[in-house]
PDB file of C-alpha atoms in Angstrom:
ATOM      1  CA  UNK A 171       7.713  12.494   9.708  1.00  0.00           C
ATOM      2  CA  UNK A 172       6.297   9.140  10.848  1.00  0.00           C
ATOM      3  CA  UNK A 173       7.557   6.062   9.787  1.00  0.00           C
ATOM      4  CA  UNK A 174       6.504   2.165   9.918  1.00  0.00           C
ATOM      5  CA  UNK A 175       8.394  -1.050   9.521  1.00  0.00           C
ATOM      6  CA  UNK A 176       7.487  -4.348   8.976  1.00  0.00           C
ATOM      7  CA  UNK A 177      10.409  -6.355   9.214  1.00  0.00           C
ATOM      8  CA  UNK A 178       8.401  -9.750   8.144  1.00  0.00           C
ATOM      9  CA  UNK A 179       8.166  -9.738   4.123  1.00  0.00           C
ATOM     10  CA  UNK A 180       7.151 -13.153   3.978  1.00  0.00           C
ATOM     11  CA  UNK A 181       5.218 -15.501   6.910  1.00  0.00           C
ATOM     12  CA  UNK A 182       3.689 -18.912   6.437  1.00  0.00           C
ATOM     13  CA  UNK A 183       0.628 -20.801   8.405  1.00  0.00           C
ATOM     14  CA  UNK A 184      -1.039 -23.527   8.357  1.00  0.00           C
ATOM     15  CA  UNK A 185      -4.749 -23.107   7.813  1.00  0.00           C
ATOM     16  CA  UNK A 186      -6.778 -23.343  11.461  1.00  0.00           C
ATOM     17  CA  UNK A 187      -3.300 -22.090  13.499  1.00  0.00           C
ATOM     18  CA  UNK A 188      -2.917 -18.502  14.428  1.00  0.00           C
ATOM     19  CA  UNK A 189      -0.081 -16.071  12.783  1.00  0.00           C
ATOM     20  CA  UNK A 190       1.069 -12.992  14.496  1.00  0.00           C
ATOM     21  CA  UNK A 191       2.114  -9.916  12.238  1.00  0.00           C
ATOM     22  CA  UNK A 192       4.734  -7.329  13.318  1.00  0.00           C
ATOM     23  CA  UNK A 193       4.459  -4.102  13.141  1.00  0.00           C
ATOM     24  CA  UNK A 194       6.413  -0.874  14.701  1.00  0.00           C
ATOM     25  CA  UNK A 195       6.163   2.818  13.692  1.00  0.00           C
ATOM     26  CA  UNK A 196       7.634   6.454  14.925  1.00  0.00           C
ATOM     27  CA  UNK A 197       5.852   8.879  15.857  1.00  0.00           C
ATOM     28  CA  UNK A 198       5.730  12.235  17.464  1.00  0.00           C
ATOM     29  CA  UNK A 199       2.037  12.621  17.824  1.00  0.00           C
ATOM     30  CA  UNK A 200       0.139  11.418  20.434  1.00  0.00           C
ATOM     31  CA  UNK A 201      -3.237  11.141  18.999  1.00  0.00           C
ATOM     32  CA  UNK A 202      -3.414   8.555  15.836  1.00  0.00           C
ATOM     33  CA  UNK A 203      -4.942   6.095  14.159  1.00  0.00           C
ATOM     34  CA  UNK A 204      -3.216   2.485  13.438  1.00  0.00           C
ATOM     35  CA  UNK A 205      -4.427   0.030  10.793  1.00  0.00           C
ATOM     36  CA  UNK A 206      -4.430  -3.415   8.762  1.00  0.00           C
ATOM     37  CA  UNK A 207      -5.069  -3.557   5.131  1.00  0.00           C
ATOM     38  CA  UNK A 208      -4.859  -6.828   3.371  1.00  0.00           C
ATOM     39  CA  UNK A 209      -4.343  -6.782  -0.640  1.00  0.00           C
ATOM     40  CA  UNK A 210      -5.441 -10.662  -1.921  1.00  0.00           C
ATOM     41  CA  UNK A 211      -4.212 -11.106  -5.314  1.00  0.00           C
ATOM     42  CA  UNK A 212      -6.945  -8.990  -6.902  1.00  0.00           C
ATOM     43  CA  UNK A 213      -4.607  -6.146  -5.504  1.00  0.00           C
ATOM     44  CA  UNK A 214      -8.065  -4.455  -3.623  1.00  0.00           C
ATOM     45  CA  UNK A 215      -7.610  -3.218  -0.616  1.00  0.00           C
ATOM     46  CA  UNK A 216      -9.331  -4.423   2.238  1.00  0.00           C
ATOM     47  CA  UNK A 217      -9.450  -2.842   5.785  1.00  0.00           C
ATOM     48  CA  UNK A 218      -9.084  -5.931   8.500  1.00  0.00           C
ATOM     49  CA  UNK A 219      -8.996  -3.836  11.244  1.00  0.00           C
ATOM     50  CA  UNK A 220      -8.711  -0.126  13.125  1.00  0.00           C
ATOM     51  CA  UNK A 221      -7.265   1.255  16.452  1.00  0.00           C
ATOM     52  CA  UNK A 222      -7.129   4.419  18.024  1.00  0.00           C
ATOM     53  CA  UNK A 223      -4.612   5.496  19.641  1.00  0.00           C
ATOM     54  CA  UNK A 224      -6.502   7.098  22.374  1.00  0.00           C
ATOM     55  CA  UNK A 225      -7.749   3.506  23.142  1.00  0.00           C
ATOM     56  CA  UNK A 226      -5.853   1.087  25.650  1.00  0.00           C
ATOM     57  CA  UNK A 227      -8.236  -1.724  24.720  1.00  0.00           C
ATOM     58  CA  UNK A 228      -6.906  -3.829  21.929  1.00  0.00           C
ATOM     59  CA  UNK A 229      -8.975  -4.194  18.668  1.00  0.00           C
ATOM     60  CA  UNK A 230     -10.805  -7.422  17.681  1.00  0.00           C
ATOM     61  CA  UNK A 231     -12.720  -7.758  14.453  1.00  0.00           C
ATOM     62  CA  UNK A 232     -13.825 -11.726  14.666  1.00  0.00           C
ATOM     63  CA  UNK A 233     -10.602 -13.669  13.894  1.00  0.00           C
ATOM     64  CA  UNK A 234      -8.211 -10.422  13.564  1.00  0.00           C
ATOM     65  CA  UNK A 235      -7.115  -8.775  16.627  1.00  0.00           C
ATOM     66  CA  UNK A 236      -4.341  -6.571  17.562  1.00  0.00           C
ATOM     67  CA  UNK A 237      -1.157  -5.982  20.353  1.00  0.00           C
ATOM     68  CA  UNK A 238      -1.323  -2.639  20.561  1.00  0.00           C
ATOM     69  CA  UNK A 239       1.202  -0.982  22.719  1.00  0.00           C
ATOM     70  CA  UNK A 240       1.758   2.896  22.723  1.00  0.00           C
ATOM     71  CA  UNK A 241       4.908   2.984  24.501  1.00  0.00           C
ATOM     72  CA  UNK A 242       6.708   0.434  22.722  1.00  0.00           C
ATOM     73  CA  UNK A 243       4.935   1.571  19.693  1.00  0.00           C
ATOM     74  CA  UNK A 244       3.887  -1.806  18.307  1.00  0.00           C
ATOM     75  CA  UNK A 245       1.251  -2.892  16.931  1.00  0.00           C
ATOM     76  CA  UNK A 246       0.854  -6.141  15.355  1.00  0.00           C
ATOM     77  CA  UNK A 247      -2.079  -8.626  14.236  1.00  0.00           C
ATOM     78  CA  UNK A 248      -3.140 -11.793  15.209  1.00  0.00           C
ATOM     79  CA  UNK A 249      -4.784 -13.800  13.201  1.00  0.00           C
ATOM     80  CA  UNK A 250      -6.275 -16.771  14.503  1.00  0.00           C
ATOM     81  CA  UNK A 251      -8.175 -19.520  13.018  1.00  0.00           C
ATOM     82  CA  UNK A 252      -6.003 -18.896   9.238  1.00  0.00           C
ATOM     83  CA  UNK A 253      -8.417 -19.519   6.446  1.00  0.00           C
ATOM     84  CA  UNK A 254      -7.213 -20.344   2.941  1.00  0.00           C
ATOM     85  CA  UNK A 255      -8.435 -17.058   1.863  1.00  0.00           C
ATOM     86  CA  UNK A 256      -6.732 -15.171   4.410  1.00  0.00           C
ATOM     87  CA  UNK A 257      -3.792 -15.547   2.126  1.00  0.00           C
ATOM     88  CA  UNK A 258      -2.233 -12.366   1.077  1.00  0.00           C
ATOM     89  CA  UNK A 259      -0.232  -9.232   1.324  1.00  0.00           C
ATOM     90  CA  UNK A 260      -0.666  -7.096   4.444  1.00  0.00           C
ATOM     91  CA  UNK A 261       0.153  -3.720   5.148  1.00  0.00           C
ATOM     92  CA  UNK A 262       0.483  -1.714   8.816  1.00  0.00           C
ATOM     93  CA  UNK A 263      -0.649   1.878   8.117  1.00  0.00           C
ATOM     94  CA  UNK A 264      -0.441   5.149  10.344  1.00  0.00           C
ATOM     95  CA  UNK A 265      -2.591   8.030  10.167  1.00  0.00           C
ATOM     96  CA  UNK A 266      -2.206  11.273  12.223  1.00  0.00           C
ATOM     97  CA  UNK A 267      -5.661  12.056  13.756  1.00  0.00           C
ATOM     98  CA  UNK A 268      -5.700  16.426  12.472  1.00  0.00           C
ATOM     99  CA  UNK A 269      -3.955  18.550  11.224  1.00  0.00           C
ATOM    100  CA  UNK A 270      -2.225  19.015   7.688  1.00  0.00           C
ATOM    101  CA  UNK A 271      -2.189  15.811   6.999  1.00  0.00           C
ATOM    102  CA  UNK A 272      -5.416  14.566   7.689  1.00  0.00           C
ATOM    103  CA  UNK A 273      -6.415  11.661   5.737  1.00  0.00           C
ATOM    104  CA  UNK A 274      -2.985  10.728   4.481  1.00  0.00           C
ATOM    105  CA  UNK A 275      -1.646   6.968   5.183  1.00  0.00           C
ATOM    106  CA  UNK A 276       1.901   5.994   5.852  1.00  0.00           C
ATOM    107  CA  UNK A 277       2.217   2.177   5.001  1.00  0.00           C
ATOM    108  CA  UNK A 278       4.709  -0.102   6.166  1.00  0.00           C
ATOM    109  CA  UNK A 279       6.759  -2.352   3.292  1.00  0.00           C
ATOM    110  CA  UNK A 280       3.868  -4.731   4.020  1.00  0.00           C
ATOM    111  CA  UNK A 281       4.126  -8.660   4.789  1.00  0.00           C
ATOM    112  CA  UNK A 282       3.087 -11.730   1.931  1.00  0.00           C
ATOM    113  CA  UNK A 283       1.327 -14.107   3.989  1.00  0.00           C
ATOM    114  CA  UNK A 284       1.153 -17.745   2.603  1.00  0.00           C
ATOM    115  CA  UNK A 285      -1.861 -20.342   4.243  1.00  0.00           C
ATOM    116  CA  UNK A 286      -0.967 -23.820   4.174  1.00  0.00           C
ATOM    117  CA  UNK A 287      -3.457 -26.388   3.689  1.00  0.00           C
TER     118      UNK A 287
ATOM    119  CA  UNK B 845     -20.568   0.493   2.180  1.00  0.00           C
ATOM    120  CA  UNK B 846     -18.595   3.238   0.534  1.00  0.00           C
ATOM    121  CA  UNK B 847     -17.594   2.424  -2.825  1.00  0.00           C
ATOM    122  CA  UNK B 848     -14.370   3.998  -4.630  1.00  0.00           C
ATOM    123  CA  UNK B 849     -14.274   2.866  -8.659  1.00  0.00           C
ATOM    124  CA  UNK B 850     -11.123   3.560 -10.788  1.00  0.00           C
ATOM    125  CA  UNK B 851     -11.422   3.422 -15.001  1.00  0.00           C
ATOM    126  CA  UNK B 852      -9.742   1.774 -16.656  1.00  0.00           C
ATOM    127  CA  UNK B 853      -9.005  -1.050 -14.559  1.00  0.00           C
ATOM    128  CA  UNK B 854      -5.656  -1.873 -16.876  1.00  0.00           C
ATOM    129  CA  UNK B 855      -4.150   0.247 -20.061  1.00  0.00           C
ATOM    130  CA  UNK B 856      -1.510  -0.517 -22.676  1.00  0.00           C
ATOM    131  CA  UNK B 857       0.051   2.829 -24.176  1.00  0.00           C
ATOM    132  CA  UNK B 858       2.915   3.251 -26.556  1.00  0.00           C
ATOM    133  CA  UNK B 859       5.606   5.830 -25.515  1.00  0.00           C
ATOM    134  CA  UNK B 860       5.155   9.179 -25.925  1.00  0.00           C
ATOM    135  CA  UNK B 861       1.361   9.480 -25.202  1.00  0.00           C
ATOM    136  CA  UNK B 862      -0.522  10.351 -22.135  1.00  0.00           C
ATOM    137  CA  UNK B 863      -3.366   8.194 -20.318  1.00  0.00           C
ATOM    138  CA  UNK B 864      -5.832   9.459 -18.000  1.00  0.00           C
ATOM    139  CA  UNK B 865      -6.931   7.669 -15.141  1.00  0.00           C
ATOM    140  CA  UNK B 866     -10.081   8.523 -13.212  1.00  0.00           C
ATOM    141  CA  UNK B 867     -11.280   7.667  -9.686  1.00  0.00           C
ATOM    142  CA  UNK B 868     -14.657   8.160  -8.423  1.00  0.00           C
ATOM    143  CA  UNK B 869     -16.283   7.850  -4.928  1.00  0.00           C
ATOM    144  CA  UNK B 870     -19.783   6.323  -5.932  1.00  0.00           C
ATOM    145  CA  UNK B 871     -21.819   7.237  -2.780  1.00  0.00           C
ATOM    146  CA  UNK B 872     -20.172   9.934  -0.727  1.00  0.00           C
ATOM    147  CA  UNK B 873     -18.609  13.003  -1.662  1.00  0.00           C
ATOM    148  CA  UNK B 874     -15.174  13.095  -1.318  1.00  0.00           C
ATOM    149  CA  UNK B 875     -13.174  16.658  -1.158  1.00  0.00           C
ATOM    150  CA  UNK B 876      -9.709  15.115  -0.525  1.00  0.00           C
ATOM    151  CA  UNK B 877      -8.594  11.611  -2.964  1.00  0.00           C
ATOM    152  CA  UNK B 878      -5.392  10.079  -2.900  1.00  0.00           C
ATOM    153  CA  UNK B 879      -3.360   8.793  -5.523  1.00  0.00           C
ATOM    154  CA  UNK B 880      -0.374   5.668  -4.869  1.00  0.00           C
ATOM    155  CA  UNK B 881       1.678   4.047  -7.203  1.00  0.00           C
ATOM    156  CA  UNK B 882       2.792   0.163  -5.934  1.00  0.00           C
ATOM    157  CA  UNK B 883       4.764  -1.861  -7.664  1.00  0.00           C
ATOM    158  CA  UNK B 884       4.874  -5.394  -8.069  1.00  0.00           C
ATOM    159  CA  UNK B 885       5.679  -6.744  -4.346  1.00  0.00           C
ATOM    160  CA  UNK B 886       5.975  -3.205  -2.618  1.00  0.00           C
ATOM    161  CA  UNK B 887       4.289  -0.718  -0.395  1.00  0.00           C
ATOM    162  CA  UNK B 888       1.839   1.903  -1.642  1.00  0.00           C
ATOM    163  CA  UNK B 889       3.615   5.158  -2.383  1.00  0.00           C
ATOM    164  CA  UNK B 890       1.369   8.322  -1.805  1.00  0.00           C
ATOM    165  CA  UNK B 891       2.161  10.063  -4.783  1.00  0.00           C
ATOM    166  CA  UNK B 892      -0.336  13.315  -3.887  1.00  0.00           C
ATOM    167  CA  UNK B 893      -3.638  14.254  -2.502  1.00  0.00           C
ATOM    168  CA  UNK B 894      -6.102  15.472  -4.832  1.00  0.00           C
ATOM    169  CA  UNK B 895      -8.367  18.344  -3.706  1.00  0.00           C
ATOM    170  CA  UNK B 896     -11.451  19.547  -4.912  1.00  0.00           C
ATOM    171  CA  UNK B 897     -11.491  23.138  -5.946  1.00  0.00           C
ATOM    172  CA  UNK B 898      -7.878  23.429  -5.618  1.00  0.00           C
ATOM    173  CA  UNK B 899      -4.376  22.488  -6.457  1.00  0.00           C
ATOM    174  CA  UNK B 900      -2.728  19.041  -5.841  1.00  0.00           C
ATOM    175  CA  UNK B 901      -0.260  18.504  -3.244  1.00  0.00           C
ATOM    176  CA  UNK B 902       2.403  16.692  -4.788  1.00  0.00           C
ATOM    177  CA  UNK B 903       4.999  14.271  -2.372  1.00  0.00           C
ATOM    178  CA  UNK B 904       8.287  15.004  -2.952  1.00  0.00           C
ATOM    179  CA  UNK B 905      10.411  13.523  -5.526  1.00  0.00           C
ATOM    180  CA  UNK B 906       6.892  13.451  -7.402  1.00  0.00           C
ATOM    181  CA  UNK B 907       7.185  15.088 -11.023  1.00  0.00           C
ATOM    182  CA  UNK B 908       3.519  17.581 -10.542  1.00  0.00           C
ATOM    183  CA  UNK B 909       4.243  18.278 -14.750  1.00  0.00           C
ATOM    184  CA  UNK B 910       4.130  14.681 -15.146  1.00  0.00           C
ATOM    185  CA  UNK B 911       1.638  13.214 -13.004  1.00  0.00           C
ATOM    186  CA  UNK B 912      -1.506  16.303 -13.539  1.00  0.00           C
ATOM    187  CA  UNK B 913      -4.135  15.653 -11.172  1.00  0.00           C
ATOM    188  CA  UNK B 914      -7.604  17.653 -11.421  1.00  0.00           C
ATOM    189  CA  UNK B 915      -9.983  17.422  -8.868  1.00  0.00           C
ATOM    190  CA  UNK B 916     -13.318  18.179 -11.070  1.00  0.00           C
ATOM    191  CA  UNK B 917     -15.847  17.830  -8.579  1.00  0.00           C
ATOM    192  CA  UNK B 918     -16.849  16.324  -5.585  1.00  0.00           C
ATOM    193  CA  UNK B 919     -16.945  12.842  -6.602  1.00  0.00           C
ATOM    194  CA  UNK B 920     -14.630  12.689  -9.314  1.00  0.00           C
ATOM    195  CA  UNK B 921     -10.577  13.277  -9.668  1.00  0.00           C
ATOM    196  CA  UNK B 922      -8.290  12.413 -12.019  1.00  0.00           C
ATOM    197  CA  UNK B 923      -4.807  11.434 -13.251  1.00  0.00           C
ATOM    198  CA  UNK B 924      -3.693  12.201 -16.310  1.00  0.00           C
ATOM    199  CA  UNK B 925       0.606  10.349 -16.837  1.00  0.00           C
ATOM    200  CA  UNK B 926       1.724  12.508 -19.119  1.00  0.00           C
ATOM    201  CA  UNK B 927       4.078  11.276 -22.398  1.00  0.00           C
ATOM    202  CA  UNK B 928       4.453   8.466 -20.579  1.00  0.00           C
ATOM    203  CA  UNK B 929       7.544   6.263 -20.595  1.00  0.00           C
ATOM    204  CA  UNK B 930       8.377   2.401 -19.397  1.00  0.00           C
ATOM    205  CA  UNK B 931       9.548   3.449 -16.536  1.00  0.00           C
ATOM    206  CA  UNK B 932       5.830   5.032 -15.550  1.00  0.00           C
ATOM    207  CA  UNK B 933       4.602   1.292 -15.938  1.00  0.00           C
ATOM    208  CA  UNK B 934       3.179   0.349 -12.176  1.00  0.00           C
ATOM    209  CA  UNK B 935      -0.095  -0.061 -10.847  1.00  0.00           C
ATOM    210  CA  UNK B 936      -1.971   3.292  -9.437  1.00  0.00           C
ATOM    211  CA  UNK B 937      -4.362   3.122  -6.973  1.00  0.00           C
ATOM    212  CA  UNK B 938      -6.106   6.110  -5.489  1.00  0.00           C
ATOM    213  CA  UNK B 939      -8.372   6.375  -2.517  1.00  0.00           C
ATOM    214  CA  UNK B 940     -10.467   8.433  -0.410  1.00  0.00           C
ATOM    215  CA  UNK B 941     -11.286   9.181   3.046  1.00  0.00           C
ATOM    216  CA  UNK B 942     -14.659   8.373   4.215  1.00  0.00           C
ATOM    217  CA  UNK B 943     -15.646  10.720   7.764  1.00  0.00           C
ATOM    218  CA  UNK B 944     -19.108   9.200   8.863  1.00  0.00           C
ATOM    219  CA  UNK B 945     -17.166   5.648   8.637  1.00  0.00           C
ATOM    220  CA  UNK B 946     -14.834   6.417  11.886  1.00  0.00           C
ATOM    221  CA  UNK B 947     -12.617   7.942   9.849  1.00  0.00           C
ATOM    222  CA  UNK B 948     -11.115   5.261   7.617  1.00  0.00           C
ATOM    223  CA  UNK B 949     -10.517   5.641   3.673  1.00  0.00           C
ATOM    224  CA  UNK B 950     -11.288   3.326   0.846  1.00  0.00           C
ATOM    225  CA  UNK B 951      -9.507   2.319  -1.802  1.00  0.00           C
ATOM    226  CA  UNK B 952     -10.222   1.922  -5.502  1.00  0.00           C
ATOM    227  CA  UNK B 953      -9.139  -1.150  -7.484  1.00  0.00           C
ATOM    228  CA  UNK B 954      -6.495   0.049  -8.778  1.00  0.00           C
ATOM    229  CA  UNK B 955      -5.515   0.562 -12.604  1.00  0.00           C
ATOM    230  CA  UNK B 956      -2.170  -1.260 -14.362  1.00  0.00           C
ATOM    231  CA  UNK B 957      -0.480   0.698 -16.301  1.00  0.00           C
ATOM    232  CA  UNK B 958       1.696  -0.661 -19.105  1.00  0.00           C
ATOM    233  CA  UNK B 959       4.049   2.055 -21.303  1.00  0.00           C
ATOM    234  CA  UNK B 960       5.689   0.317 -24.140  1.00  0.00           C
TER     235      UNK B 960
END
């Protein structure tokens, strides 16, 4: 079974710096799919941003981008430029690419980030 | 984009009774939904996948009497907490996975759930 871990549950920025959010999981497969999801306190769930596994080149959606690094199997986000708004919870989330489970999400415990003004 | 709606939004039952919850995907058909529960602070647990035209798949540790899912059609499933107790209070999201968007899933806006 795969797992992930977040080992942040709380990080702070200031708004305009950049924030860096950890993220490891375990795995067996090769072929996967990694993910951000950010729940603001309307508790909707928002994708930020996708990576393949199959993909060396890192993600970038605007100001989100990701570390990813198959070996190590980390994967974190970067977040640069905060915005006020930016404040919430996010959660790392693993999806096998076939098989059985297709579709299903693992989540990590997921990481309450606070923006300073 | 895809949109995934949830009704009710928030419910307040007594003990005892049951409350249905239902998720729809409003533009795409969906033959596989997912239903989490999350409480306040935490992760989303997967409680089971919902399939159309068959049976649920329950996670383990997951009561399947309890928590009845039905899968009624292509756009709609549904889960029905049956004589529910305090302890069944928690906020239930479900979602679905969307294929023509690169394979990622959207999520519904969750319903509360309050058992008094």
């Amino acid at each position: 079974a795969q797992t992930v871990t977040q080992s942040q549950p709380e990080m702070s920025v200031q708004e305009a710096e950049t924030v860096t959010l950890s993220c490891t999981y375990d795995t067996s497969e090769s072929d996967y799919y990694l993910f951000w999801y950010k729940q603001p306190p309307s508790r909707q769930m928002i994708l930020v941003i996708r990576q393949e596994a199959y993909k060396q080149q890192n993600a970038t959606e605007n100001r989100f981008s990701v570390n990813f690094q198959k070996a190590a199997k980390s994967f974190s986000l970067k977040i640069s430029d905060s915005q006020l708004g930016d404040a919430a919870m996010y959660f790392c989330a693993y999806r096998s690419a076939g098989g059985t489970s297709y579709g299903k999400l693992t989540f990590g415990q997921g990481t309450i980030l606070t923006v300073h003004p | 984009g895809a949109v995934v709606s949830q009704h009710p939004s928030w419910v307040i039952c007594k003990s005892g009774t049951s409350v249905k919850i239902e998720c729809r995907s409003l533009d795409f058909q969906a033959t596989t939904m997912f239903w989490y529960r999350q409480f306040p602070k935490q992760s989303l647990m997967l409680m089971a996948t919902s399939n159309e035209g068959s049976k649920a798949t329950y996670e383990q540790g997951v009561e399947k009497d309890k928590f009845l899912i039905n899968h009624a059609s292509l756009t709609l499933s549904t889960l029905t907490v049956t004589s529910a107790h305090p302890e069944d209070s928690s906020f239930y999201i479900c979602s679905a996975p969307v294929q023509r968007a690169a394979k990622t899933q959207y999520f519904g806006p969750g319903t509360r759930l309050l058992v008094l």
